[in-house]
Amino acid sequence: MPKSSDHHGAGATGSIALVGAGPGDADLLTLRAIKRLQTADIVLYDDLAGEDFMAYLHPDAELIAVGKRAGHPSPRQDEVSRLAIAHALLGKNVVRLKAGDPTLFARADEELRAARDAGIAVEIVPGITTATAAAAAIGASLTKRGVARRVQFVTGHDVDGRLPRDLDLAALADPTATTCVYMGKATFPGLTEQLIAHGLSAATPAVIVESLGSETTKILRGTIAEIAARLTIDRPSGPCIILYGAALAEA
Amino acid sequence: MPKSSDHHGAGATGSIALVGAGPGDADLLTLRAIKRLQTADIVLYDDLAGEDFMAYLHPDAELIAVGKRAGHPSPRQDEVSRLAIAHALLGKNVVRLKAGDPTLFARADEELRAARDAGIAVEIVPGITTATAAAAAIGASLTKRGVARRVQFVTGHDVDGRLPRDLDLAALADPTATTCVYMGKATFPGLTEQLIAHGLSAATPAVIVESLGSETTKILRGTIAEIAARLTIDRPSGPCIILYGAALAEA
């Protein structure tokens, strides 16, 4: 293996930071995320992380898109890990920039394990997750005393793009929870049918937030039945998060 | 009502921003939170928000502690709202700084409604919530393919400090979820008994993170039964979050 010749010194092992980019608004990056971007030699980034973060990079930093936007081909997860590890072994500071928060629906466990197995120091820098950014954007609290004391996050699609089969529907149909469905625009109509079959009122308030953190953010309010009907007729093109639950009645 | 004489111009109505301070680390503030602090005339802050944020305030900004640390007397929620609204009506930019994220267990709904009823513009600025900051601190993902696809946040104490009676124990005992219990150090032993009675294995991995975001952060790993036993013997003095679920096995 060639010796590293960069500013970390010959032969030094680099590092990997899994950094949360937040929902896409440049001003929802944390200071810690910005610090990691400023000292990164290589940034492997998701499409959904937006582009505003690039302003913080060192001019010599290398940028590699490893996007996973639904419907587009993207590198396999293990190839992303291998790339990050290879650069770290050459002494580079690698930032793996992920939309939202790295610990939620971002497959961080696989990248963490691969890095640890390779003996690379790996850090997680938290980010604003889409659910709380969406709640802020619609001006609503996800919890509400006496109405919603449990908040749950689920992903709306499985590895094959379909509704996961092992969802705990009783938990998701609980009228006293607020539920945030990530990546659910294709499957929410099917999910709604099952929620109603499990006793959740079709009139439960729901909000869909499309393209959060961009200039084209769209917010659509209704009941779960109305949101499901709308998604069936006209599926939004941007990434979406769907929130539902009684706490959103005033959103 | 006297006319406002500050830089917003006589008679102009001010604003209220519910701003998430994150877990306490100054570098986990977002840029947007910092911008709001820099332009604030008044900051009403929780004890748990730490003190590092003060570096960003304008020298003329007024600081009012409205802490809610358990066991200490604190202003009533409606008094905090009344104070924020009164200052906003005088043309001030009010920042209501909350630990973590304002939409999770922060009673933002009550402050939002009071502000809207008073005709005051109110904004939410999201913050890093304690659960994801804790996951980052222990180097673990809260989700894991095939193991944990649902993540849920609950509060461990009711308005009277006891375990809430209307918890959905089936949802909390689901072995395929990752659960984050906010403010649960006093009630987790009781909760654990009920979780085990509802079928969750006593060997389920758990982590308690005390005083996250401070220099005295402590991390304790074990099973839910071990964590519950430890909390029964020796209750930590700092604020705690407890995470449990199979996804944490490698934490």
Short mmCIF file of C-alpha atoms in Angstrom, two decimals:
data_model
loop_
_atom_site.label_atom_id
_atom_site.label_comp_id
_atom_site.label_asym_id
_atom_site.label_seq_id
_atom_site.Cartn_x
_atom_site.Cartn_y
_atom_site.Cartn_z
CA MET A 1 0.00 0.00 0.00
CA PRO A 2 1.42 3.42 -0.93
CA LYS A 3 2.24 5.78 1.90
CA SER A 4 -0.08 8.67 2.40
CA SER A 5 1.45 11.97 1.40
CA ASP A 6 -1.25 14.35 2.59
CA HIS A 7 -1.29 16.67 5.56
CA HIS A 8 -2.07 13.89 8.02
CA GLY A 9 1.47 12.61 7.73
CA ALA A 10 2.84 9.56 5.97
CA GLY A 11 1.27 6.30 7.05
CA ALA A 12 -1.26 7.78 9.50
CA THR A 13 -4.65 6.12 9.44
CA GLY A 14 -7.53 8.39 8.59
CA SER A 15 -11.03 8.43 9.94
CA ILE A 16 -14.64 8.12 8.88
CA ALA A 17 -17.41 10.40 10.10
CA LEU A 18 -21.02 9.57 9.34
CA VAL A 19 -22.44 13.08 9.26
CA GLY A 20 -26.11 14.05 9.27
CA ALA A 21 -26.84 16.79 6.74
CA GLY A 22 -30.32 17.47 8.07
CA PRO A 23 -33.31 17.97 5.78
CA GLY A 24 -31.45 19.93 3.10
CA ASP A 25 -31.64 23.56 4.28
CA ALA A 26 -28.05 24.74 4.53
CA ASP A 27 -28.81 26.56 7.79
CA LEU A 28 -30.01 23.39 9.46
CA LEU A 29 -26.51 21.94 9.44
CA THR A 30 -24.96 21.82 12.91
CA LEU A 31 -21.67 23.50 13.69
CA ARG A 32 -20.11 20.07 14.25
CA ALA A 33 -21.19 18.91 10.80
CA ILE A 34 -19.65 22.03 9.29
CA LYS A 35 -16.38 21.42 11.15
CA ARG A 36 -16.19 17.88 9.78
CA LEU A 37 -16.90 19.12 6.25
CA GLN A 38 -14.19 21.77 6.56
CA THR A 39 -11.53 19.19 7.45
CA ALA A 40 -12.70 16.44 5.10
CA ASP A 41 -10.36 15.10 2.42
CA ILE A 42 -13.17 13.10 0.79
CA VAL A 43 -16.93 13.54 1.02
CA LEU A 44 -19.18 10.69 -0.05
CA TYR A 45 -22.65 12.21 -0.23
CA ASP A 46 -26.24 11.24 -0.87
CA ASP A 47 -28.23 13.13 -3.50
CA LEU A 48 -30.77 13.98 -0.84
CA ALA A 49 -28.20 15.86 1.21
CA GLY A 50 -28.63 18.84 -1.14
CA GLU A 51 -25.70 20.85 -2.46
CA ASP A 52 -25.41 23.76 -0.05
CA PHE A 53 -22.93 21.88 2.12
CA MET A 54 -20.34 22.17 -0.64
CA ALA A 55 -19.68 25.78 0.37
CA TYR A 56 -17.92 24.50 3.49
CA LEU A 57 -15.47 22.15 1.80
CA HIS A 58 -11.74 22.69 1.48
CA PRO A 59 -10.90 23.48 -2.18
CA ASP A 60 -8.83 20.29 -2.39
CA ALA A 61 -11.53 18.05 -0.98
CA GLU A 62 -12.77 15.31 -3.27
CA LEU A 63 -16.52 14.91 -3.75
CA ILE A 64 -18.14 11.60 -4.65
CA ALA A 65 -21.90 11.25 -5.16
CA VAL A 66 -23.20 7.92 -3.89
CA GLY A 67 -26.86 8.87 -4.21
CA LYS A 68 -29.71 6.58 -3.42
CA ARG A 69 -32.63 8.53 -4.73
CA ALA A 70 -35.39 6.04 -5.41
CA GLY A 71 -35.53 4.86 -8.98
CA HIS A 72 -31.95 5.76 -9.89
CA PRO A 73 -29.11 3.28 -9.97
CA SER A 74 -26.63 3.84 -7.16
CA PRO A 75 -23.55 2.12 -5.78
CA ARG A 76 -24.26 -0.86 -3.56
CA GLN A 77 -24.03 -0.23 0.17
CA ASP A 78 -20.97 -2.43 0.58
CA GLU A 79 -19.21 -0.59 -2.25
CA VAL A 80 -19.79 2.72 -0.48
CA SER A 81 -18.34 1.26 2.71
CA ARG A 82 -15.37 -0.17 0.82
CA LEU A 83 -14.67 3.19 -0.79
CA ALA A 84 -14.81 5.01 2.54
CA ILE A 85 -12.53 2.46 4.20
CA ALA A 86 -10.02 2.47 1.35
CA HIS A 87 -9.64 6.25 1.60
CA ALA A 88 -9.39 6.14 5.40
CA LEU A 89 -6.66 3.48 5.17
CA LEU A 90 -4.73 5.91 2.96
CA GLY A 91 -4.83 8.43 5.78
CA LYS A 92 -7.77 10.50 4.57
CA ASN A 93 -10.49 12.08 6.66
CA VAL A 94 -13.62 10.70 5.08
CA VAL A 95 -17.02 12.29 5.60
CA ARG A 96 -19.99 10.13 4.69
CA LEU A 97 -22.71 12.77 4.40
CA LYS A 98 -26.23 11.44 4.82
CA ALA A 99 -29.52 13.27 4.48
CA GLY A 100 -31.28 13.72 7.83
CA ASP A 101 -29.76 11.85 10.76
CA PRO A 102 -27.34 8.95 10.26
CA THR A 103 -28.99 6.76 12.93
CA LEU A 104 -32.45 6.75 11.30
CA PHE A 105 -33.11 4.71 8.14
CA ALA A 106 -29.63 5.39 6.80
CA ARG A 107 -28.09 1.91 7.14
CA ALA A 108 -25.42 3.37 9.40
CA ASP A 109 -25.10 0.03 11.21
CA GLU A 110 -23.64 -1.56 8.09
CA GLU A 111 -21.15 1.25 7.51
CA LEU A 112 -20.20 1.32 11.20
CA ARG A 113 -19.55 -2.39 11.30
CA ALA A 114 -17.50 -2.37 8.11
CA ALA A 115 -15.34 0.50 9.40
CA ARG A 116 -14.82 -1.13 12.80
CA ASP A 117 -13.96 -4.46 11.19
CA ALA A 118 -11.30 -2.60 9.20
CA GLY A 119 -9.92 -0.96 12.34
CA ILE A 120 -10.93 2.55 11.29
CA ALA A 121 -12.07 5.11 13.87
CA VAL A 122 -15.64 6.05 13.07
CA GLU A 123 -17.77 8.82 14.50
CA ILE A 124 -21.44 9.73 14.11
CA VAL A 125 -22.41 13.41 13.90
CA PRO A 126 -26.16 13.72 14.44
CA GLY A 127 -28.39 15.68 12.08
CA ILE A 128 -31.89 17.11 12.14
CA THR A 129 -34.09 14.25 11.05
CA THR A 130 -36.78 14.85 8.43
CA ALA A 131 -39.66 14.16 10.83
CA THR A 132 -38.85 16.94 13.28
CA ALA A 133 -37.91 19.32 10.46
CA ALA A 134 -41.29 18.60 8.87
CA ALA A 135 -43.07 19.23 12.18
CA ALA A 136 -41.24 22.56 12.45
CA ALA A 137 -42.15 23.44 8.86
CA ILE A 138 -45.86 22.85 9.49
CA GLY A 139 -45.72 24.55 12.90
CA ALA A 140 -46.90 21.57 14.91
CA SER A 141 -45.71 19.64 17.93
CA LEU A 142 -45.39 15.88 17.48
CA THR A 143 -46.30 15.31 21.14
CA LYS A 144 -49.29 16.73 22.96
CA ARG A 145 -50.28 16.14 26.56
CA GLY A 146 -53.28 13.85 26.88
CA VAL A 147 -53.39 13.34 23.10
CA ALA A 148 -50.07 11.97 21.84
CA ARG A 149 -47.36 10.82 24.18
CA ARG A 150 -45.68 8.33 21.83
CA VAL A 151 -43.96 9.30 18.58
CA GLN A 152 -42.86 6.66 16.09
CA PHE A 153 -40.83 6.70 12.92
CA VAL A 154 -41.16 3.99 10.27
CA THR A 155 -40.04 3.54 6.71
CA GLY A 156 -42.76 3.08 4.12
CA HIS A 157 -40.84 0.82 1.82
CA ASP A 158 -38.92 -2.37 2.03
CA VAL A 159 -35.74 -3.25 0.17
CA ASP A 160 -37.96 -4.14 -2.82
CA GLY A 161 -39.86 -0.81 -2.70
CA ARG A 162 -43.04 -2.38 -1.33
CA LEU A 163 -44.74 -1.86 2.02
CA PRO A 164 -42.78 -3.86 4.62
CA ARG A 165 -44.71 -7.02 5.52
CA ASP A 166 -43.64 -7.20 9.16
CA LEU A 167 -44.97 -3.80 10.27
CA ASP A 168 -46.53 -3.75 13.74
CA LEU A 169 -49.91 -2.50 12.53
CA ALA A 170 -51.41 -2.32 16.01
CA ALA A 171 -48.68 0.11 17.04
CA LEU A 172 -49.12 2.12 13.84
CA ALA A 173 -52.92 2.26 14.25
CA ASP A 174 -52.68 3.54 17.84
CA PRO A 175 -54.77 6.74 17.92
CA THR A 176 -52.65 8.17 20.75
CA ALA A 177 -49.37 8.07 18.82
CA THR A 178 -47.95 10.44 16.23
CA THR A 179 -46.46 8.50 13.33
CA CYS A 180 -43.88 9.74 10.83
CA VAL A 181 -43.56 7.65 7.67
CA TYR A 182 -40.29 8.10 5.80
CA MET A 183 -40.17 7.23 2.11
CA GLY A 184 -43.84 6.31 2.07
CA LYS A 185 -45.39 8.13 -0.89
CA ALA A 186 -45.79 4.96 -2.96
CA THR A 187 -47.08 2.72 -0.19
CA PHE A 188 -49.14 5.05 2.01
CA PRO A 189 -52.46 4.23 0.26
CA GLY A 190 -51.93 0.54 1.05
CA LEU A 191 -50.80 1.33 4.58
CA THR A 192 -53.86 3.51 5.16
CA GLU A 193 -56.18 0.64 4.21
CA GLN A 194 -54.49 -1.55 6.77
CA LEU A 195 -54.51 1.16 9.45
CA ILE A 196 -58.26 1.64 9.01
CA ALA A 197 -58.76 -2.14 9.10
CA HIS A 198 -56.88 -2.09 12.42
CA GLY A 199 -59.26 0.49 13.84
CA LEU A 200 -57.62 3.85 13.15
CA SER A 201 -60.18 6.45 12.13
CA ALA A 202 -60.10 7.42 8.45
CA ALA A 203 -60.50 11.00 9.71
CA THR A 204 -57.14 10.96 11.54
CA PRO A 205 -55.29 14.19 10.64
CA ALA A 206 -52.33 13.77 8.29
CA VAL A 207 -49.81 16.00 6.54
CA ILE A 208 -47.54 15.21 3.63
CA VAL A 209 -44.44 17.35 3.22
CA GLU A 210 -42.73 17.09 -0.17
CA SER A 211 -39.19 18.27 -0.95
CA LEU A 212 -38.57 19.56 2.55
CA GLY A 213 -35.57 21.85 2.79
CA SER A 214 -35.78 22.99 -0.83
CA GLU A 215 -37.37 26.04 -2.43
CA THR A 216 -40.14 23.84 -3.80
CA THR A 217 -41.40 22.49 -0.48
CA LYS A 218 -45.09 21.57 -0.68
CA ILE A 219 -47.35 20.91 2.27
CA LEU A 220 -50.64 19.08 1.91
CA ARG A 221 -53.01 18.66 4.85
CA GLY A 222 -55.99 16.39 5.20
CA THR A 223 -57.11 13.14 6.78
CA ILE A 224 -55.21 9.90 6.26
CA ALA A 225 -57.96 8.84 3.83
CA GLU A 226 -57.68 12.09 1.87
CA ILE A 227 -53.88 11.99 1.75
CA ALA A 228 -53.98 8.36 0.61
CA ALA A 229 -56.50 9.23 -2.12
CA ARG A 230 -54.40 12.15 -3.29
CA LEU A 231 -51.25 9.99 -3.47
CA THR A 232 -53.16 7.39 -5.48
CA ILE A 233 -54.27 9.95 -8.07
CA ASP A 234 -51.11 12.02 -8.37
CA ARG A 235 -47.87 10.83 -6.82
CA PRO A 236 -45.48 13.72 -5.98
CA SER A 237 -42.14 13.69 -7.76
CA GLY A 238 -40.06 14.92 -4.78
CA PRO A 239 -39.09 13.00 -1.65
CA CYS A 240 -41.92 12.98 0.89
CA ILE A 241 -42.51 12.45 4.57
CA ILE A 242 -46.00 11.74 5.85
CA LEU A 243 -47.06 12.52 9.42
CA TYR A 244 -50.36 11.40 10.95
CA GLY A 245 -52.01 11.44 14.34
CA ALA A 246 -54.40 13.42 16.50
CA ALA A 247 -51.63 15.81 17.61
CA LEU A 248 -51.64 17.27 14.10
CA ALA A 249 -55.26 18.45 14.26
CA GLU A 250 -54.15 22.06 14.62
CA ALA A 251 -51.21 21.89 12.23
CA MET B 1 -49.76 49.76 26.06
CA PRO B 2 -46.48 51.71 25.73
CA LYS B 3 -45.00 52.03 22.28
CA SER B 4 -41.96 49.94 21.57
CA SER B 5 -38.80 51.98 21.32
CA ASP B 6 -36.37 49.32 20.20
CA HIS B 7 -34.85 48.74 16.78
CA HIS B 8 -37.99 47.09 15.41
CA GLY B 9 -39.69 50.46 15.21
CA ALA B 10 -42.45 51.96 17.31
CA GLY B 11 -45.56 49.83 17.47
CA ALA B 12 -44.27 46.93 15.37
CA THR B 13 -45.30 43.51 16.64
CA GLY B 14 -42.48 41.20 17.53
CA SER B 15 -42.18 37.48 17.05
CA ILE B 16 -41.68 34.27 18.95
CA ALA B 17 -39.33 31.50 17.84
CA LEU B 18 -39.40 28.14 19.61
CA VAL B 19 -35.79 27.14 19.09
CA GLY B 20 -34.28 23.71 19.67
CA ALA B 21 -30.96 23.90 21.50
CA GLY B 22 -30.07 20.28 20.88
CA PRO B 23 -28.60 18.04 23.58
CA GLY B 24 -26.38 20.70 25.16
CA ASP B 25 -23.15 20.56 23.16
CA ALA B 26 -22.63 24.07 21.79
CA ASP B 27 -21.49 22.67 18.44
CA LEU B 28 -24.75 20.77 17.96
CA LEU B 29 -26.67 24.00 17.55
CA THR B 30 -27.81 24.58 13.98
CA LEU B 31 -26.89 27.71 12.06
CA ARG B 32 -30.55 28.73 12.06
CA ALA B 33 -30.72 28.49 15.86
CA ILE B 34 -27.62 30.65 16.11
CA LYS B 35 -29.13 33.25 13.77
CA ARG B 36 -32.25 33.45 15.94
CA LEU B 37 -30.15 33.81 19.09
CA GLN B 38 -28.09 36.58 17.49
CA THR B 39 -31.19 38.65 16.71
CA ALA B 40 -33.12 37.88 19.89
CA ASP B 41 -34.17 40.70 22.22
CA ILE B 42 -35.29 38.24 24.91
CA VAL B 43 -34.32 34.62 25.45
CA LEU B 44 -36.48 32.45 27.70
CA TYR B 45 -34.43 29.31 28.27
CA ASP B 46 -34.65 25.93 29.94
CA ASP B 47 -31.94 24.88 32.37
CA LEU B 48 -31.33 21.83 30.24
CA ALA B 49 -30.38 23.94 27.25
CA GLY B 50 -26.93 24.42 28.77
CA GLU B 51 -25.14 27.77 28.82
CA ASP B 52 -22.94 27.69 25.74
CA PHE B 53 -25.64 29.34 23.62
CA MET B 54 -25.12 32.56 25.55
CA ALA B 55 -21.98 33.28 23.52
CA TYR B 56 -24.19 34.04 20.52
CA LEU B 57 -26.46 36.62 22.15
CA HIS B 58 -26.44 40.33 21.46
CA PRO B 59 -24.98 42.17 24.50
CA ASP B 60 -28.32 43.92 25.06
CA ALA B 61 -30.38 40.74 24.94
CA GLU B 62 -32.30 39.89 28.07
CA LEU B 63 -31.99 36.36 29.48
CA ILE B 64 -34.72 34.73 31.54
CA ALA B 65 -34.36 31.23 32.97
CA VAL B 66 -37.65 29.32 32.95
CA GLY B 67 -36.10 25.99 33.83
CA LYS B 68 -38.03 22.82 34.30
CA ARG B 69 -35.39 20.57 35.72
CA ALA B 70 -37.20 17.84 37.63
CA GLY B 71 -37.55 18.53 41.33
CA HIS B 72 -37.02 22.28 41.12
CA PRO B 73 -39.83 24.78 41.20
CA SER B 74 -40.29 26.52 37.86
CA PRO B 75 -42.73 28.96 36.29
CA ARG B 76 -45.99 27.42 35.14
CA GLN B 77 -46.28 26.73 31.43
CA ASP B 78 -48.96 29.36 30.93
CA GLU B 79 -46.81 31.95 32.70
CA VAL B 80 -43.94 31.25 30.30
CA SER B 81 -46.30 31.67 27.37
CA ARG B 82 -47.72 34.89 28.84
CA LEU B 83 -44.23 36.30 29.31
CA ALA B 84 -43.20 35.46 25.74
CA ILE B 85 -46.39 36.97 24.31
CA ALA B 86 -46.11 40.14 26.41
CA HIS B 87 -42.60 40.79 25.11
CA ALA B 88 -43.62 40.03 21.52
CA LEU B 89 -46.54 42.46 21.79
CA LEU B 90 -44.01 45.11 22.80
CA GLY B 91 -42.21 44.52 19.50
CA LYS B 92 -39.48 42.21 20.78
CA ASN B 93 -38.02 39.20 19.04
CA VAL B 94 -38.50 36.47 21.61
CA VAL B 95 -36.56 33.22 21.50
CA ARG B 96 -37.97 30.40 23.58
CA LEU B 97 -34.94 28.10 23.79
CA LYS B 98 -35.77 24.49 24.55
CA ALA B 99 -33.41 21.58 25.15
CA GLY B 100 -33.47 19.07 22.30
CA ASP B 101 -36.16 19.58 19.68
CA PRO B 102 -39.23 21.76 20.35
CA THR B 103 -41.68 19.29 18.79
CA LEU B 104 -40.78 16.38 21.10
CA PHE B 105 -41.92 16.39 24.76
CA ALA B 106 -41.51 20.15 25.04
CA ARG B 107 -45.18 21.21 25.26
CA ALA B 108 -44.70 23.32 22.15
CA ASP B 109 -48.35 22.84 21.23
CA GLU B 110 -49.42 24.91 24.26
CA GLU B 111 -46.97 27.72 23.49
CA LEU B 112 -47.89 27.68 19.79
CA ARG B 113 -51.58 27.93 20.51
CA ALA B 114 -51.15 30.74 23.04
CA ALA B 115 -49.01 32.74 20.59
CA ARG B 116 -51.45 32.21 17.70
CA ASP B 117 -54.42 33.14 19.88
CA ALA B 118 -52.58 36.39 20.66
CA GLY B 119 -51.94 37.06 16.97
CA ILE B 120 -48.16 36.67 17.28
CA ALA B 121 -46.12 35.17 14.45
CA VAL B 122 -44.48 32.02 15.79
CA GLU B 123 -41.79 29.86 14.20
CA ILE B 124 -40.27 26.52 15.18
CA VAL B 125 -36.54 25.99 14.64
CA PRO B 126 -35.77 22.27 14.92
CA GLY B 127 -33.01 20.93 17.14
CA ILE B 128 -31.09 17.67 17.51
CA THR B 129 -33.26 15.57 19.77
CA THR B 130 -31.67 13.73 22.68
CA ALA B 131 -32.44 10.28 21.27
CA THR B 132 -30.44 10.69 18.07
CA ALA B 133 -27.65 12.54 19.88
CA ALA B 134 -27.46 9.63 22.33
CA ALA B 135 -27.33 7.13 19.47
CA ALA B 136 -24.48 9.12 17.93
CA ALA B 137 -22.67 9.26 21.28
CA ILE B 138 -22.80 5.48 21.68
CA GLY B 139 -21.96 4.90 18.01
CA ALA B 140 -25.11 2.96 17.17
CA SER B 141 -27.84 3.13 14.55
CA LEU B 142 -31.41 3.20 15.88
CA THR B 143 -32.63 1.34 12.80
CA LYS B 144 -31.22 -1.87 11.39
CA ARG B 145 -32.47 -3.80 8.38
CA GLY B 146 -34.30 -6.98 9.37
CA VAL B 147 -33.90 -6.16 13.07
CA ALA B 148 -35.44 -2.77 13.85
CA ARG B 149 -37.48 -0.88 11.35
CA ARG B 150 -39.61 1.12 13.82
CA VAL B 151 -38.20 3.69 16.24
CA GLN B 152 -40.35 5.14 18.99
CA PHE B 153 -39.91 7.92 21.51
CA VAL B 154 -41.85 8.03 24.77
CA THR B 155 -41.64 9.97 27.98
CA GLY B 156 -41.09 7.98 31.15
CA HIS B 157 -43.04 10.21 33.45
CA ASP B 158 -46.45 11.71 33.64
CA VAL B 159 -47.37 15.16 34.90
CA ASP B 160 -47.19 13.70 38.43
CA GLY B 161 -43.73 12.17 37.89
CA ARG B 162 -45.05 8.62 37.74
CA LEU B 163 -45.05 6.16 34.83
CA PRO B 164 -47.87 7.18 32.48
CA ARG B 165 -50.83 4.80 32.87
CA ASP B 166 -51.97 4.86 29.26
CA LEU B 167 -48.76 3.63 27.65
CA ASP B 168 -49.26 1.24 24.73
CA LEU B 169 -47.25 -1.57 26.31
CA ALA B 170 -47.63 -3.91 23.33
CA ALA B 171 -45.97 -1.31 21.13
CA LEU B 172 -43.22 -0.72 23.71
CA ALA B 173 -42.60 -4.46 24.15
CA ASP B 174 -42.23 -5.04 20.39
CA PRO B 175 -38.85 -6.77 19.96
CA THR B 176 -38.44 -5.34 16.45
CA ALA B 177 -38.60 -1.69 17.55
CA THR B 178 -35.96 0.56 19.05
CA THR B 179 -37.39 2.56 21.94
CA CYS B 180 -36.04 5.80 23.37
CA VAL B 181 -37.37 6.73 26.82
CA TYR B 182 -37.01 10.41 27.69
CA MET B 183 -37.03 11.39 31.37
CA GLY B 184 -37.35 7.78 32.48
CA LYS B 185 -34.68 7.22 35.13
CA ALA B 186 -37.20 7.08 37.99
CA THR B 187 -39.78 4.92 36.26
CA PHE B 188 -37.72 2.58 34.07
CA PRO B 189 -37.59 -0.24 36.66
CA GLY B 190 -41.41 -0.27 36.76
CA LEU B 191 -41.63 -0.02 32.99
CA THR B 192 -39.19 -2.91 32.57
CA GLU B 193 -41.36 -5.16 34.73
CA GLN B 194 -44.32 -4.39 32.51
CA LEU B 195 -42.34 -4.86 29.29
CA ILE B 196 -41.18 -8.30 30.44
CA ALA B 197 -44.76 -9.16 31.44
CA HIS B 198 -45.76 -8.22 27.89
CA GLY B 199 -43.24 -10.63 26.42
CA LEU B 200 -40.11 -8.56 25.83
CA SER B 201 -36.96 -10.51 26.69
CA ALA B 202 -35.20 -9.38 29.88
CA ALA B 203 -31.99 -9.77 27.86
CA THR B 204 -32.96 -7.02 25.39
CA PRO B 205 -29.94 -4.70 24.98
CA ALA B 206 -30.25 -1.29 26.64
CA VAL B 207 -28.12 1.79 27.12
CA ILE B 208 -28.56 4.65 29.53
CA VAL B 209 -26.89 7.94 28.68
CA GLU B 210 -26.64 10.44 31.54
CA SER B 211 -25.89 14.16 31.16
CA LEU B 212 -25.54 13.97 27.39
CA GLY B 213 -23.85 17.00 25.90
CA SER B 214 -21.90 17.84 29.05
CA GLU B 215 -18.37 17.01 30.13
CA THR B 216 -19.73 14.49 32.63
CA THR B 217 -21.59 12.30 30.14
CA LYS B 218 -21.85 8.72 31.39
CA ILE B 219 -22.81 5.72 29.30
CA LEU B 220 -23.98 2.47 30.87
CA ARG B 221 -24.68 -0.59 28.74
CA GLY B 222 -26.47 -3.79 29.68
CA THR B 223 -29.78 -5.55 29.29
CA ILE B 224 -33.08 -3.90 30.19
CA ALA B 225 -33.12 -6.00 33.36
CA GLU B 226 -29.59 -4.92 34.31
CA ILE B 227 -30.25 -1.26 33.58
CA ALA B 228 -33.47 -1.41 35.61
CA ALA B 229 -31.63 -3.04 38.53
CA ARG B 230 -28.87 -0.43 38.39
CA LEU B 231 -31.39 2.42 38.41
CA THR B 232 -33.15 0.87 41.39
CA ILE B 233 -29.93 0.72 43.41
CA ASP B 234 -28.37 4.02 42.44
CA ARG B 235 -30.37 6.64 40.57
CA PRO B 236 -28.14 8.98 38.49
CA SER B 237 -28.28 12.66 39.40
CA GLY B 238 -28.10 14.00 35.81
CA PRO B 239 -30.80 13.93 33.15
CA CYS B 240 -30.96 10.55 31.41
CA ILE B 241 -32.22 8.99 28.24
CA ILE B 242 -32.65 5.24 28.00
CA LEU B 243 -32.54 3.37 24.70
CA TYR B 244 -33.46 -0.29 24.31
CA GLY B 245 -33.93 -2.76 21.49
CA ALA B 246 -32.15 -5.43 19.48
CA ALA B 247 -30.54 -2.83 17.19
CA LEU B 248 -28.33 -1.80 20.11
CA ALA B 249 -26.67 -5.20 20.48
CA GLU B 250 -23.45 -3.91 18.94
CA ALA B 251 -23.54 -0.47 20.58
#
